[in-house]
Structure formats: C-alpha cells, structure tokens
GROMACS .gro file of C-alpha atoms in nm:
model
  122
    1UNK     CA    1  -2.163  -1.459  -5.225
    2UNK     CA    2  -2.204  -1.297  -4.862
    3UNK     CA    3  -2.444  -1.327  -4.600
    4UNK     CA    4  -2.507  -1.121  -4.327
    5UNK     CA    5  -2.478  -1.205  -3.978
    6UNK     CA    6  -2.787  -0.997  -3.882
    7UNK     CA    7  -3.179  -1.051  -3.987
    8UNK     CA    8  -3.338  -0.816  -4.174
    9UNK     CA    9  -3.754  -0.710  -4.063
   10UNK     CA   10  -3.789  -1.094  -4.163
   11UNK     CA   11  -3.597  -1.274  -3.917
   12UNK     CA   12  -3.370  -1.371  -4.210
   13UNK     CA   13  -3.008  -1.259  -4.334
   14UNK     CA   14  -2.984  -1.070  -4.630
   15UNK     CA   15  -2.759  -1.275  -4.930
   16UNK     CA   16  -2.600  -1.074  -5.167
   17UNK     CA   17  -2.442  -1.305  -5.496
   18UNK     CA   18  -2.180  -1.087  -5.742
   19UNK     CA   19  -2.158  -1.130  -6.087
   20UNK     CA   20  -1.943  -0.974  -6.307
   21UNK     CA   21  -2.050  -0.596  -6.246
   22UNK     CA   22  -2.392  -0.642  -6.045
   23UNK     CA   23  -2.435  -0.819  -5.722
   24UNK     CA   24  -2.767  -0.907  -5.687
   25UNK     CA   25  -2.944  -0.849  -5.323
   26UNK     CA   26  -3.164  -1.142  -5.164
   27UNK     CA   27  -3.426  -1.065  -4.872
   28UNK     CA   28  -3.631  -1.242  -4.752
   29UNK     CA   29  -4.047  -1.070  -4.787
   30UNK     CA   30  -4.285  -1.339  -4.575
   31UNK     CA   31  -4.271  -1.626  -4.759
   32UNK     CA   32  -4.035  -1.517  -5.128
   33UNK     CA   33  -3.678  -1.413  -5.124
   34UNK     CA   34  -3.723  -1.141  -5.346
   35UNK     CA   35  -3.433  -1.048  -5.557
   36UNK     CA   36  -3.288  -0.647  -5.611
   37UNK     CA   37  -2.940  -0.583  -5.873
   38UNK     CA   38  -2.726  -0.307  -5.781
   39UNK     CA   39  -2.523  -0.161  -6.076
   40UNK     CA   40  -2.235   0.077  -5.993
   41UNK     CA   41  -1.915  -0.143  -6.065
   42UNK     CA   42  -1.762  -0.098  -6.472
   43UNK     CA   43  -1.563  -0.375  -6.431
   44UNK     CA   44  -1.572  -0.745  -6.273
   45UNK     CA   45  -1.653  -0.702  -5.887
   46UNK     CA   46  -1.432  -0.959  -5.728
   47UNK     CA   47  -1.551  -0.929  -5.392
   48UNK     CA   48  -1.843  -0.855  -5.152
   49UNK     CA   49  -1.856  -0.892  -4.824
   50UNK     CA   50  -2.086  -0.793  -4.508
   51UNK     CA   51  -1.970  -0.562  -4.231
   52UNK     CA   52  -1.978  -0.763  -3.880
   53UNK     CA   53  -2.345  -0.723  -3.716
   54UNK     CA   54  -2.475  -0.442  -4.006
   55UNK     CA   55  -2.649  -0.489  -4.341
   56UNK     CA   56  -2.342  -0.263  -4.485
   57UNK     CA   57  -2.257  -0.421  -4.776
   58UNK     CA   58  -1.839  -0.329  -4.965
   59UNK     CA   59  -1.829  -0.480  -5.335
   60UNK     CA   60  -1.499  -0.416  -5.458
   61UNK     CA   61  -1.368  -0.460  -5.840
   62UNK     CA   62  -1.127  -0.468  -6.080
   63UNK     CA   63  -1.275  -0.128  -6.186
   64UNK     CA   64  -1.102   0.043  -5.878
   65UNK     CA   65  -1.377   0.096  -5.691
   66UNK     CA   66  -1.476   0.016  -5.290
   67UNK     CA   67  -1.831   0.076  -5.273
   68UNK     CA   68  -2.001   0.079  -4.972
   69UNK     CA   69  -2.413  -0.069  -4.960
   70UNK     CA   70  -2.650   0.036  -4.710
   71UNK     CA   71  -2.865  -0.310  -4.605
   72UNK     CA   72  -2.792  -0.362  -4.974
   73UNK     CA   73  -3.005  -0.152  -5.138
   74UNK     CA   74  -2.831   0.202  -5.094
   75UNK     CA   75  -2.494   0.289  -5.235
   76UNK     CA   76  -2.339   0.559  -4.924
   77UNK     CA   77  -2.018   0.639  -5.007
   78UNK     CA   78  -1.751   0.482  -5.319
   79UNK     CA   79  -1.357   0.355  -5.177
   80UNK     CA   80  -1.068   0.403  -5.427
   81UNK     CA   81  -0.676   0.373  -5.439
   82UNK     CA   82  -0.594   0.049  -5.687
   83UNK     CA   83  -0.541   0.209  -6.029
   84UNK     CA   84  -0.522  -0.170  -6.093
   85UNK     CA   85  -0.808  -0.245  -5.936
   86UNK     CA   86  -0.927  -0.456  -5.601
   87UNK     CA   87  -0.858  -0.815  -5.569
   88UNK     CA   88  -0.999  -0.867  -5.274
   89UNK     CA   89  -1.143  -0.712  -4.969
   90UNK     CA   90  -1.198  -0.819  -4.522
   91UNK     CA   91  -1.355  -0.604  -4.248
   92UNK     CA   92  -1.191  -0.578  -3.917
   93UNK     CA   93  -1.389  -0.892  -3.680
   94UNK     CA   94  -1.532  -0.578  -3.479
   95UNK     CA   95  -1.640  -0.403  -3.843
   96UNK     CA   96  -1.504  -0.038  -3.718
   97UNK     CA   97  -1.206  -0.114  -4.094
   98UNK     CA   98  -1.198  -0.235  -4.331
   99UNK     CA   99  -0.942  -0.368  -4.601
  100UNK     CA  100  -0.891  -0.441  -4.966
  101UNK     CA  101  -0.588  -0.545  -5.186
  102UNK     CA  102  -0.570  -0.432  -5.536
  103UNK     CA  103  -0.447  -0.640  -5.824
  104UNK     CA  104  -0.035  -0.507  -5.807
  105UNK     CA  105  -0.012  -0.610  -5.501
  106UNK     CA  106  -0.173  -0.304  -5.272
  107UNK     CA  107  -0.320  -0.291  -4.873
  108UNK     CA  108  -0.538   0.035  -4.797
  109UNK     CA  109  -0.754   0.006  -4.537
  110UNK     CA  110  -0.988   0.232  -4.427
  111UNK     CA  111  -1.132   0.314  -4.108
  112UNK     CA  112  -1.472   0.418  -3.985
  113UNK     CA  113  -1.471   0.818  -3.969
  114UNK     CA  114  -1.624   1.035  -3.628
  115UNK     CA  115  -1.984   1.158  -3.683
  116UNK     CA  116  -2.081   0.899  -3.902
  117UNK     CA  117  -1.893   1.080  -4.169
  118UNK     CA  118  -1.783   0.733  -4.334
  119UNK     CA  119  -1.456   0.602  -4.357
  120UNK     CA  120  -1.141   0.728  -4.441
  121UNK     CA  121  -0.801   0.571  -4.494
  122UNK     CA  122  -0.603   0.425  -4.204
   0.00000   0.00000   0.00000
C-alpha cells in the first residue's frame, strides 16, 4: 500500500494497493473514493511507491518489470534488469533516482533523464 504525498484535484492524496499482478488506485471524487485497476504485470507485484512530491507511481514485480504510472493512471515507462524478478523498490528522497532490488541480489539504480525522456540506468 502506498499514499501519494501530494493531493489530487479533490484535495486528497491518491492511494495505491497491490494485489497479485494488479494494482488498485483509489482517488477521492467529491464525497466518494473511486478505484481503477492497473494491469501490466504478469506476476506478483512486490512493491509500489509514489515518487516524492508527484503522482508518479512505480511498481516492481516478480515478472522482472518495473512500471512507471503517470498519475496512477497511464503506463509511461517499463524498466527492466532483474531476470529473476524484482523484490523491492525505493525512490531517492528528492525523487530524481529510483532503486530496485532483484530476487538474485541485484541492485539497479535509474536516474531521471534530461528533457523529460523518462528514467535510464545510472
């Protein structure tokens, strides 16, 4: 489970919850919370976390994919590198780097690209 640290249009943060290979993203609309399901992973989602001060959601799965979701809605980039799958992820406190651990002990770090071209290996 992960809360965004910034508010959405409704004034409330966004909440994301992973379950098996899907992610449910909850966003407050007026008086109710609406959910949408993000599905791209082909195996268990092990970790989810919002980039600090944004609504960019990262999800790491045992399928070896690390997915970046803009505003918890649209898939914007898929990062890979852990052939045996990912077990965890964490954003740098300033949000310019993302680190993920693989099931075989790998540590992979990506840095935010220049000119809005996503994240690349550091």
